Short mmCIF file of C-alpha atoms in Angstrom, two decimals:
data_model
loop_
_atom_site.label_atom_id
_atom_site.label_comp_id
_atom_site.label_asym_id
_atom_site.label_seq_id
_atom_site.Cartn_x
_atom_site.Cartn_y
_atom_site.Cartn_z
CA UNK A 1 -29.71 176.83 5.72
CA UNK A 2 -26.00 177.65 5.80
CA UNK A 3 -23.11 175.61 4.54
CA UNK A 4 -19.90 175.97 6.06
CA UNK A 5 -21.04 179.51 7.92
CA UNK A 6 -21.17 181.50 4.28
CA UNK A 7 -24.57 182.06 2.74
CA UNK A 8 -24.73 179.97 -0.52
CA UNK A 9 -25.62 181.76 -3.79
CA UNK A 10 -29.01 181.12 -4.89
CA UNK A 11 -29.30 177.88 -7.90
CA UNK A 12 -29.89 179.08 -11.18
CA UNK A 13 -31.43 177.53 -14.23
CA UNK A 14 -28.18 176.06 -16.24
CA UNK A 15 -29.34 177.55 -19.69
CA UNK A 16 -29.06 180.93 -18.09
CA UNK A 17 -25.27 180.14 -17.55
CA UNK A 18 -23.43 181.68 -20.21
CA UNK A 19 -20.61 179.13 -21.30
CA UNK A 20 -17.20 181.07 -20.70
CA UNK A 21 -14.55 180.85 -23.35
CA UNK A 22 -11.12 180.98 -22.07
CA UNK A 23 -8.76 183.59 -23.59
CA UNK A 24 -5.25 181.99 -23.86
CA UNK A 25 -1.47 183.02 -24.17
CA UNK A 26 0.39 181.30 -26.74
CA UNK A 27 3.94 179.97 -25.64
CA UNK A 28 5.48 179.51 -29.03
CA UNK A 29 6.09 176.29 -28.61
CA UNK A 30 3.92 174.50 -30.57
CA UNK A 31 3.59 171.20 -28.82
CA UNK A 32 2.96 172.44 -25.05
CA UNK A 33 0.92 174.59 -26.94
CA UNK A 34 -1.37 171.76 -27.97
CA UNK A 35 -1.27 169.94 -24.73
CA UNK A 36 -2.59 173.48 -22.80
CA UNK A 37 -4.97 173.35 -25.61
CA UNK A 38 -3.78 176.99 -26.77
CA UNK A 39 -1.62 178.07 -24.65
CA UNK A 40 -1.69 179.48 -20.59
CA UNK A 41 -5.25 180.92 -19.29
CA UNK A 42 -5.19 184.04 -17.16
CA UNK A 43 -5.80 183.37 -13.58
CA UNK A 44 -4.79 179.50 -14.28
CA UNK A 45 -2.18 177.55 -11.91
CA UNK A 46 -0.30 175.07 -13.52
CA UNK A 47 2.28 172.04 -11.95
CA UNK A 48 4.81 171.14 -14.44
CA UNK A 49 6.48 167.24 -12.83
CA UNK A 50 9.00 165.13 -14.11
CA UNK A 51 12.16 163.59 -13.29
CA UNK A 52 15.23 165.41 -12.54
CA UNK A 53 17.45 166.29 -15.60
CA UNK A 54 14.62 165.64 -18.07
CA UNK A 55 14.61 169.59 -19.26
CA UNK A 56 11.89 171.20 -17.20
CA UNK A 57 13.74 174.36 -15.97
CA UNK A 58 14.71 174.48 -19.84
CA UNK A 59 11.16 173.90 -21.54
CA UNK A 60 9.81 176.93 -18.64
CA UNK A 61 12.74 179.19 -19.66
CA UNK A 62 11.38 179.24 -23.85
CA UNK A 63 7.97 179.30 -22.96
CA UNK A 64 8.63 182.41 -21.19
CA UNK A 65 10.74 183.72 -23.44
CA UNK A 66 7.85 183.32 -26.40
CA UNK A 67 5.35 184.90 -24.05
CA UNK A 68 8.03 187.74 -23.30
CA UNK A 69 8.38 187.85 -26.89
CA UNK A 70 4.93 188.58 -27.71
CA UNK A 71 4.60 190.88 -25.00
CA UNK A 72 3.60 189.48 -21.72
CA UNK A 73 5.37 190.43 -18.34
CA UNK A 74 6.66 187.28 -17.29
CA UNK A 75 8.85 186.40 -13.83
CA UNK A 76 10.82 183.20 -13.41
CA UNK A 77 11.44 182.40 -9.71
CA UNK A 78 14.90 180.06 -9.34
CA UNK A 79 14.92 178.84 -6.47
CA UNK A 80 17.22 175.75 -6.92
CA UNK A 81 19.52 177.41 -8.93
CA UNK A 82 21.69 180.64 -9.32
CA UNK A 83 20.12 183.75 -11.48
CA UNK A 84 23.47 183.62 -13.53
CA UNK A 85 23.74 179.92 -15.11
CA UNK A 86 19.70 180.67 -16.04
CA UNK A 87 21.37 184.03 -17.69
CA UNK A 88 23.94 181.67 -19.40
CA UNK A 89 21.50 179.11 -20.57
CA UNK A 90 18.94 181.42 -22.46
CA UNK A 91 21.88 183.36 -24.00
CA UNK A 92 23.39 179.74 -25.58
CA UNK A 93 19.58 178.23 -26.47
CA UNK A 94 18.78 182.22 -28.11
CA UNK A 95 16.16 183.10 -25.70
CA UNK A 96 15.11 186.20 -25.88
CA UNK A 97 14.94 187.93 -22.68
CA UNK A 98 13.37 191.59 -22.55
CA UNK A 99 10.64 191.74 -20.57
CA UNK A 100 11.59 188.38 -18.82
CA UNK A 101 12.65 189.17 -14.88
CA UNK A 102 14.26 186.97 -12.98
CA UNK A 103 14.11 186.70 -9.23
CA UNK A 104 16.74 183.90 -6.86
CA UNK A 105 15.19 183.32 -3.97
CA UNK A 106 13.27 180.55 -2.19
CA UNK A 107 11.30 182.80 0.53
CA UNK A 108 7.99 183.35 -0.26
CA UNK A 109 7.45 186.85 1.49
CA UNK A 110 10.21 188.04 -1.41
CA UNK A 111 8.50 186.33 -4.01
CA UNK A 112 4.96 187.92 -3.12
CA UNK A 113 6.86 191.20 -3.07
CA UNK A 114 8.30 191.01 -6.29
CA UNK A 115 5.11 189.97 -7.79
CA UNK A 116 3.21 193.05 -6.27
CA UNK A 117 5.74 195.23 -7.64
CA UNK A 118 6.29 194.17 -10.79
CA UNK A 119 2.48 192.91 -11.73
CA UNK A 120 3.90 189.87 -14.42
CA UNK A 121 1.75 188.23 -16.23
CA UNK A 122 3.12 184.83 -15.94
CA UNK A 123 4.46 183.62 -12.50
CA UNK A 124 6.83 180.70 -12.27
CA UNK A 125 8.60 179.36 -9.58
CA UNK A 126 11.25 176.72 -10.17
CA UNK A 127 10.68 174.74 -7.89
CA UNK A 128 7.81 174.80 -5.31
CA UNK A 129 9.97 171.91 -3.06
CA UNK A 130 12.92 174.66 -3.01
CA UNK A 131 10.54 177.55 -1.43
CA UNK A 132 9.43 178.53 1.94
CA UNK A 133 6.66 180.22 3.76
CA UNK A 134 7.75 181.66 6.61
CA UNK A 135 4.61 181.51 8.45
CA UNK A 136 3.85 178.11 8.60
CA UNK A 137 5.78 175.59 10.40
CA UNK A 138 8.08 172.19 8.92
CA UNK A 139 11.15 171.93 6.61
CA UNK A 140 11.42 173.70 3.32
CA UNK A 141 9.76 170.69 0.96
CA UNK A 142 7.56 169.54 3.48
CA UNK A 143 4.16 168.22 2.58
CA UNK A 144 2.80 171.77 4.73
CA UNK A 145 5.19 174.01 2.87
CA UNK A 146 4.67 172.91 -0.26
CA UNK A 147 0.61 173.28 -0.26
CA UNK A 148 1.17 176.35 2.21
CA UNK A 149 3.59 178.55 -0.63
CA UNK A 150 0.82 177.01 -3.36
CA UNK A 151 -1.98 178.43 -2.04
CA UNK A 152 -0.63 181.71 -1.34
CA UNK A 153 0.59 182.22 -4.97
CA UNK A 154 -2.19 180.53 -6.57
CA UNK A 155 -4.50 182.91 -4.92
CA UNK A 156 -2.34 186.35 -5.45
CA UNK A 157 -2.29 184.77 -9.47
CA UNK A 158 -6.12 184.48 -9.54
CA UNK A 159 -6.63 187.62 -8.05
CA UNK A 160 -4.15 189.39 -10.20
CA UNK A 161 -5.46 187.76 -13.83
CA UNK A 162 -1.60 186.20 -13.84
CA UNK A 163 -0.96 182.60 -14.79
CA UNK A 164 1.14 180.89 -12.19
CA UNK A 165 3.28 177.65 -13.01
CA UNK A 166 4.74 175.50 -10.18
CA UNK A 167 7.82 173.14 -11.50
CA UNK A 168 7.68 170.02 -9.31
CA UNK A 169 9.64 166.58 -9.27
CA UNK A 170 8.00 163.40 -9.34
CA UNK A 171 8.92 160.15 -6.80
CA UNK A 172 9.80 157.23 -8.12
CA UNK A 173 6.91 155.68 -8.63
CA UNK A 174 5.60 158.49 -10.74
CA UNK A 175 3.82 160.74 -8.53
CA UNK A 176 4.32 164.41 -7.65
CA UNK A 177 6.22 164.99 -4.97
CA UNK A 178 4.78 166.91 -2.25
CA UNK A 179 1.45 165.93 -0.91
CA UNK A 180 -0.94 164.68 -3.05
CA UNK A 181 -3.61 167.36 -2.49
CA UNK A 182 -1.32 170.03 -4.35
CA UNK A 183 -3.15 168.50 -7.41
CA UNK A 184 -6.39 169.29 -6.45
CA UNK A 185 -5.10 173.06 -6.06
CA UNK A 186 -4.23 173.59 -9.42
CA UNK A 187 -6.09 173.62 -13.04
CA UNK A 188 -3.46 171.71 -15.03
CA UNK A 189 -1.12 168.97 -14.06
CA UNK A 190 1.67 168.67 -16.84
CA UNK A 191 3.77 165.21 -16.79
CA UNK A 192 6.32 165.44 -18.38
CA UNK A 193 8.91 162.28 -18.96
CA UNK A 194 11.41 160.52 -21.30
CA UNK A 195 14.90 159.03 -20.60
CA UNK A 196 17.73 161.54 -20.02
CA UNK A 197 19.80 159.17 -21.88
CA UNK A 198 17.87 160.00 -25.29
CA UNK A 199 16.45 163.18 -27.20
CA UNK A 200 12.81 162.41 -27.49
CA UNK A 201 10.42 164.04 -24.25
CA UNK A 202 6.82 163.43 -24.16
CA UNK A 203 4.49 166.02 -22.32
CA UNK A 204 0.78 165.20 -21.12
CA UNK A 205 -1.88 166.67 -19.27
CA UNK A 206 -2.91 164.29 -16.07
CA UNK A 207 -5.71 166.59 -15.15
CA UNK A 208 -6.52 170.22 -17.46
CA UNK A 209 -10.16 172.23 -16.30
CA UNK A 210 -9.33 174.47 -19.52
CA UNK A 211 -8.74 171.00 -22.17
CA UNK A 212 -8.59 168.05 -22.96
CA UNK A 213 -6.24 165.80 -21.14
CA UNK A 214 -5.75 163.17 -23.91
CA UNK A 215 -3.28 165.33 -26.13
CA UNK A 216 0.61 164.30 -26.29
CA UNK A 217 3.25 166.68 -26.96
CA UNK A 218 6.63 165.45 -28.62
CA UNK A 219 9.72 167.40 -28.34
CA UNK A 220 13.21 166.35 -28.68
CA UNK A 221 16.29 167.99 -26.89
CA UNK A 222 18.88 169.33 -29.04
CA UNK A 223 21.48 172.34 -29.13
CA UNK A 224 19.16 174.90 -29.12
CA UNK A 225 16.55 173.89 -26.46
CA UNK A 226 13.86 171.69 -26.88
CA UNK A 227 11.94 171.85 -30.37
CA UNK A 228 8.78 170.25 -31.16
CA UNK A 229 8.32 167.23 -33.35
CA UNK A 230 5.25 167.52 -36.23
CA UNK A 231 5.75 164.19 -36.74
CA UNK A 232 5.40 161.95 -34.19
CA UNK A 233 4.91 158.99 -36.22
CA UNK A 234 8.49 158.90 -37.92
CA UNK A 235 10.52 159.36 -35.21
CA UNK A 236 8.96 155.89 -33.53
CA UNK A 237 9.13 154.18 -36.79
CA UNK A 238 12.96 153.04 -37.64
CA UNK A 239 14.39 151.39 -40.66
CA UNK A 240 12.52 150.09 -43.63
CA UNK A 241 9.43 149.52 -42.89
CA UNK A 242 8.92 147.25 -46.21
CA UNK A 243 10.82 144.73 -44.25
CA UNK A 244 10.12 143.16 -41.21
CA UNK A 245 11.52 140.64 -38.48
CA UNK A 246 9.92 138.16 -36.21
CA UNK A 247 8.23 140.25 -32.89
CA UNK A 248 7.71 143.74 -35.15
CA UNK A 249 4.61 144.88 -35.96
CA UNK A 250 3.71 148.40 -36.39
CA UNK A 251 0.22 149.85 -34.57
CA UNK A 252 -2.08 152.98 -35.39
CA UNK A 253 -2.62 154.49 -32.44
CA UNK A 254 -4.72 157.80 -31.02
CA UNK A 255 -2.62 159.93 -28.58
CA UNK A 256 -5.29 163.02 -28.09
CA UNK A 257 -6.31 164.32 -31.61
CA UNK A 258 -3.77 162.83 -33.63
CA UNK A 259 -3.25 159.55 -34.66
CA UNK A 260 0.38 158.15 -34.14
CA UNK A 261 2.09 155.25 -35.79
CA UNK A 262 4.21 153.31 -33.20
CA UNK A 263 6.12 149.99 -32.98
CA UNK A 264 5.56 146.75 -31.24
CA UNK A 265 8.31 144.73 -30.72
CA UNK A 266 8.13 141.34 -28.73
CA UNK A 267 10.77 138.48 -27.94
CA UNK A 268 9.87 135.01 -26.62
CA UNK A 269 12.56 132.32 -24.69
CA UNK A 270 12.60 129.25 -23.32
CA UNK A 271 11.66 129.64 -19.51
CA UNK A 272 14.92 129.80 -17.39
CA UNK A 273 13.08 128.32 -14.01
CA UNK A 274 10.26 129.39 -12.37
CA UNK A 275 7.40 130.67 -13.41
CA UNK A 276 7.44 132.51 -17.05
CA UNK A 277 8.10 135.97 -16.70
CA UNK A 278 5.67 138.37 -18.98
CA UNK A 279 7.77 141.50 -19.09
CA UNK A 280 6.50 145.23 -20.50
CA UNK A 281 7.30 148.54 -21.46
CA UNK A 282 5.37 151.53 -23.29
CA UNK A 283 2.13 149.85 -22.07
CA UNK A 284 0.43 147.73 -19.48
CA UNK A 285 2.13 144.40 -18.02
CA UNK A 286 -1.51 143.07 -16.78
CA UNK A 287 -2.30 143.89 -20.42
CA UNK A 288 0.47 141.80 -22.00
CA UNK A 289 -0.78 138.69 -19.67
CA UNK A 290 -4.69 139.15 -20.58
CA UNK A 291 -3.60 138.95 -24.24
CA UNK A 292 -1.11 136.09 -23.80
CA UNK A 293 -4.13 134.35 -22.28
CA UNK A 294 -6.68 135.46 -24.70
CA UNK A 295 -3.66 134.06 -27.55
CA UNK A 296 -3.42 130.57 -25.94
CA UNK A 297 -7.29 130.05 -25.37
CA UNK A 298 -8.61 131.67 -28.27
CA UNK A 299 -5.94 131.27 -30.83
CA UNK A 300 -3.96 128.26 -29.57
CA UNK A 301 -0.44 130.11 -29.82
CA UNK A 302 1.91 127.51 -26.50
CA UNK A 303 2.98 130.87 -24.50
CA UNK A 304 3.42 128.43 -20.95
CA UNK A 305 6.67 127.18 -21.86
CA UNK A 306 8.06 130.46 -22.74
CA UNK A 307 8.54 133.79 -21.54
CA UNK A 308 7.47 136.92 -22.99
CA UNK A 309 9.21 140.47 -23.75
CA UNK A 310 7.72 143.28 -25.24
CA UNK A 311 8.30 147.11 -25.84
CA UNK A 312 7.02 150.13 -27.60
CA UNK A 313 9.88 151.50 -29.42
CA UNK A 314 10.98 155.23 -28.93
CA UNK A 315 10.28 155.42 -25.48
CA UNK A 316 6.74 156.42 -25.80
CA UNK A 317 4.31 155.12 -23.15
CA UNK A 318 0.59 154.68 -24.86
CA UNK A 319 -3.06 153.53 -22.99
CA UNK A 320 -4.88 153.14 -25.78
CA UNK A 321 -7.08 149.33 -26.35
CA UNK A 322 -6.33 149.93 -30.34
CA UNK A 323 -2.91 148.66 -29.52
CA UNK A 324 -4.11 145.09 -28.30
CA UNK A 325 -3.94 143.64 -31.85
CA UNK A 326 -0.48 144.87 -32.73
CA UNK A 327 0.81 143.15 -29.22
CA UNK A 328 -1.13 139.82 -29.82
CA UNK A 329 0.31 139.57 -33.64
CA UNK A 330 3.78 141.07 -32.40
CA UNK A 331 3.47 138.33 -29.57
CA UNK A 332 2.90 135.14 -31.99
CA UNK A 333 5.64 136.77 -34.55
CA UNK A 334 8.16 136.41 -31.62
CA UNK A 335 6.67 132.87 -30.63
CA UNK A 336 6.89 131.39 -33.94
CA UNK A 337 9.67 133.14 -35.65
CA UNK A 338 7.46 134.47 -38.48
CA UNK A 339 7.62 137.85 -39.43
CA UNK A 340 4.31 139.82 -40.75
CA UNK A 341 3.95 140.97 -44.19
CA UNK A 342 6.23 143.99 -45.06
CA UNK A 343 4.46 147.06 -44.93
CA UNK A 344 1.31 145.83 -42.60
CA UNK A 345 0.03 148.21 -40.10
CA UNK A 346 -3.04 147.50 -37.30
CA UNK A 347 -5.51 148.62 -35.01
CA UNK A 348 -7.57 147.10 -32.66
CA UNK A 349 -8.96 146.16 -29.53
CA UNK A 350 -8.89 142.32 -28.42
CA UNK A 351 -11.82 140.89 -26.42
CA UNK A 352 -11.50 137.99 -24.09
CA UNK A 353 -13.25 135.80 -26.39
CA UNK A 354 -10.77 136.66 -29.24
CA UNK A 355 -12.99 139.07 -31.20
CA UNK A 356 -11.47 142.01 -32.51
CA UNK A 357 -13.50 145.37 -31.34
CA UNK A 358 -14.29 148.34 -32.99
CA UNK A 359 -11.63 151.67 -32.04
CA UNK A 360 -12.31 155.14 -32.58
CA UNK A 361 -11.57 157.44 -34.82
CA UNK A 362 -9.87 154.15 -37.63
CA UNK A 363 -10.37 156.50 -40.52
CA UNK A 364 -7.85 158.77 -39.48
CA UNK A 365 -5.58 156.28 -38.18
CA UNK A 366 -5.76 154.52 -41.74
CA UNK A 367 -4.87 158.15 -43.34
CA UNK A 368 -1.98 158.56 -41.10
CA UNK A 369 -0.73 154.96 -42.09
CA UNK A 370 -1.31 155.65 -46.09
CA UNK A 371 0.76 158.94 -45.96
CA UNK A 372 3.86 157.13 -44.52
CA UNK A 373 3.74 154.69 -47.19
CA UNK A 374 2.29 151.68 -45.41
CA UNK A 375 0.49 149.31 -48.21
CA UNK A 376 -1.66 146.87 -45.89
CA UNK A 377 -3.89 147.48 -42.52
CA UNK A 378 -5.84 145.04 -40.08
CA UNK A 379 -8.77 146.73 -38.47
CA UNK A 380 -11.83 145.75 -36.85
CA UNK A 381 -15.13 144.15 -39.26
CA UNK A 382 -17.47 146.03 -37.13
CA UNK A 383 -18.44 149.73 -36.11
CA UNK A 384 -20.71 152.08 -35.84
CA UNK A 385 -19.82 154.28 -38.35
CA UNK A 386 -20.20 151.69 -41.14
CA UNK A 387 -17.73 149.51 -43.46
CA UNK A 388 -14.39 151.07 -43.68
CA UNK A 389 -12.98 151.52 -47.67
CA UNK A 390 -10.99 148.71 -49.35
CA UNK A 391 -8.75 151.48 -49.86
CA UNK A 392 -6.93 154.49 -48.63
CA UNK A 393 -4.71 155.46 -51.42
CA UNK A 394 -2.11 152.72 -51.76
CA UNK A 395 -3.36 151.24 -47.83
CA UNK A 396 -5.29 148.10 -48.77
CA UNK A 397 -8.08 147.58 -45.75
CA UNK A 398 -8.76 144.25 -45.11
CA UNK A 399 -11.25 144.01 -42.27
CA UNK A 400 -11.17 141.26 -39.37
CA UNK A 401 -13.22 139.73 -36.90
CA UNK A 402 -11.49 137.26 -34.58
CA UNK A 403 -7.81 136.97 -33.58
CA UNK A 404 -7.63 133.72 -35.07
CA UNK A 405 -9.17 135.45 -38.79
CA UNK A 406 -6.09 138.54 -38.18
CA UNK A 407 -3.57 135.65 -37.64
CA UNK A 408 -4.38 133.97 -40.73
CA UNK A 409 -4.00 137.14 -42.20
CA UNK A 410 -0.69 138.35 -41.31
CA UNK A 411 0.57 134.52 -42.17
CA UNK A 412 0.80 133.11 -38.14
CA UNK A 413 -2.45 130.94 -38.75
CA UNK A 414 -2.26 127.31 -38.64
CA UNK A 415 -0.34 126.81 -41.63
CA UNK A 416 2.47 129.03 -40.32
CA UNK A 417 5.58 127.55 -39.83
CA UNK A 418 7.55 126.53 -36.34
CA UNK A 419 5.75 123.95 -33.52
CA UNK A 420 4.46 126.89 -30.95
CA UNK A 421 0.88 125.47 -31.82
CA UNK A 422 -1.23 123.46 -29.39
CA UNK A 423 -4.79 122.44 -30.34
CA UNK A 424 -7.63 124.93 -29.19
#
């Protein structure tokens, strides 16, 4: 039987499939490093989105440079700007620049020519919206340009052994711009975001055939390009974290491999009219109104008079269910005006019938806690790799079951102080 007019290859046993292992180019810089798990494939196409401004065509110009450095033929493709300001910006970050060529142009038959000629290892174009094939019909950024001029060079890269990498913009809402199949022709999406208005950029993998897709790099913006931060955990974390204020409460979270410390911060007031609002940013909104629920119902903390703020600090946007505790305690802070005990960190995932779950990995999110001086930690009673310790160094471990057990806990139980209690 054919399929699709080709003959198909004939199935094989899977244990005589040799598993491949992916050679990889180092970029130098650490953190997109980690996120590519290693560094750029050969034969790999990569889509590097974000929002204008952010630093893309700046992050693309010092990975190249590091791969230029350590020997590979690399080609940058402007297409949206002039060959001379990306001459003036590598020469005031320090790039180095031999063996990096540089190409303006947004016509794709001069871009295929180039690449012929020169035979780079690394292929970017900067940006895919900005180029045109001249064979195929619609404006220059049209949903058929932009998968037309990604096919073309995605196939020349794979034949070739070259890595290509496409710098895209997103929409508003988040997405790539360009048609949504230009995902599925790639083998790494790259998001990368932050707010222009601060230094901090955070860069994840939506979709990576050669990773994982759970890793988040951290870089900040600074004089000399973008430079990766070790550690995460400090630059979310401000002031003294023996002291604390009513709405703060510090969570141990996993991005990828590493655990991260981050802070909750929530703010109740009186509803103005309407309908409360439940407001939300670093995480889910739906989130922050399942927990409000599961806090009146469960715990009996009055959240229908009142409405509800809440924010990861730093800018940092996390999915993670080990977070739900830290929002429900950070939530009933705000409510009653109580802080949490100085120096208290958490983790944990909150059920609908108030239990608090088991997350992954809480051994390593206790470590990261006890090496930046934390002295206290909620975490789940129960999981499958057995009790927890009392202790992690100077991190006392005191385990919890229920929302209503880590209330009493952090000092918002029923004997807390303020009226934002109705009977359960």
């Amino acid at each position: 039987m054919e399929v699709g007019g080709d003959a198909a290859a004939d199935a094989v046993s899977l244990d005589d499939v040799a598993a491949k292992t992916w050679e990889r180019w180092p970029t130098g810089i650490g953190e997109l490093d980690r996120v590519l798990g290693g560094g750029l494939v050969p034969g790999a196409a990569v889509v590097l989105g974000g929002a204008p401004g952010l630093g893309k065509s700046t992050l693309v110009l010092q990975a190249l440079g590091g791969l230029a450095a350590a020997g590979r033929r690399c080609l940058l493709v402007t297409a949206e700007e002039p060959a001379t300001a990306v001459a003036a910006r590598a020469r005031r970050l320090g790039i180095p620049t031999a063996g990096l060529l540089v190409q303006e142009t947004g016509d794709l038959t001069a871009i295929l020519e180039a690449f012929g000629r020169h035979r780079p290892h690394v292929l970017v174009v900067d940006s895919i919206q900005t180029v045109r094939d001249p064979q195929v019909g619609g404006t220059t950024g049209s949903p058929a340009q932009v998968r037309a001029v990604a096919e073309v060079c995605v196939t020349a890269a794979r034949r070739a052994q070259a890595a290509v990498c496409f710098v895209g913009h997103v929409t508003k809402d988040g997405g790539l711009a360009g048609p949504r199949t230009l995902e599925h022709l790639v083998d790494t999406v790259l998001g990368f975001e932050g707010d222009r208005h601060h230094a901090l950029r955070f860069l994840r993998a939506a979709k990576h055939r050669h990773g994982p897709t759970r890793e988040l790099g951290v870089l900040e913006m600074g004089p000399r390009g973008l430079v990766g931060v070790e550690d995460p955990s400090r630059c979310f974390l401000a002031g003294d974290r023996h002291r604390s204020t009513p709405g703060s409460v510090v969570a141990a979270v996993l991005e990828g491999s590493r655990p991260v410390l981050v802070e909750v911060q929530a703010l109740s007031v009186p509803v103005r009219g309407g309908p409360p609002k439940r407001w939300a940013q670093g995480f889910d909104a739906a989130r922050l109104t399942l927990l409000g629920a599961v806090l009146e119902a469960r715990a009996g903390v009055r959240l229908n008079d009142g409405e509800l703020f809440a924010n990861l600090a730093g800018g940092v946007d996390v999915d993670e269910p080990g977070l739900d505790l830290a929002v429900c305690l950070a939530v009933a802070s705000a409510r009653l005006g109580v802080p949490v005990p100085p120096g208290l960190v958490v983790a944990g995932e909150v059920g609908l019938a108030g239990e608090v779950r088991h997350v992954a990995r809480c051994s390593d999110r206790l470590a990261e806690a006890a090496r930046l001086g934390f002295t206290g930690a909620l975490v789940p009673a129960a999981g499958p790799g057995g009790p927890l310790p009392g202790e992690v160094g100077a991190l006392r471990v005191t385990p919890v079951a229920s929302l209503v057990e880590a209330l009493a806990v952090a000092r918002l139980g029923p004997g807390a102080p303020g009226p934002e209690r109705t009977r359960c």
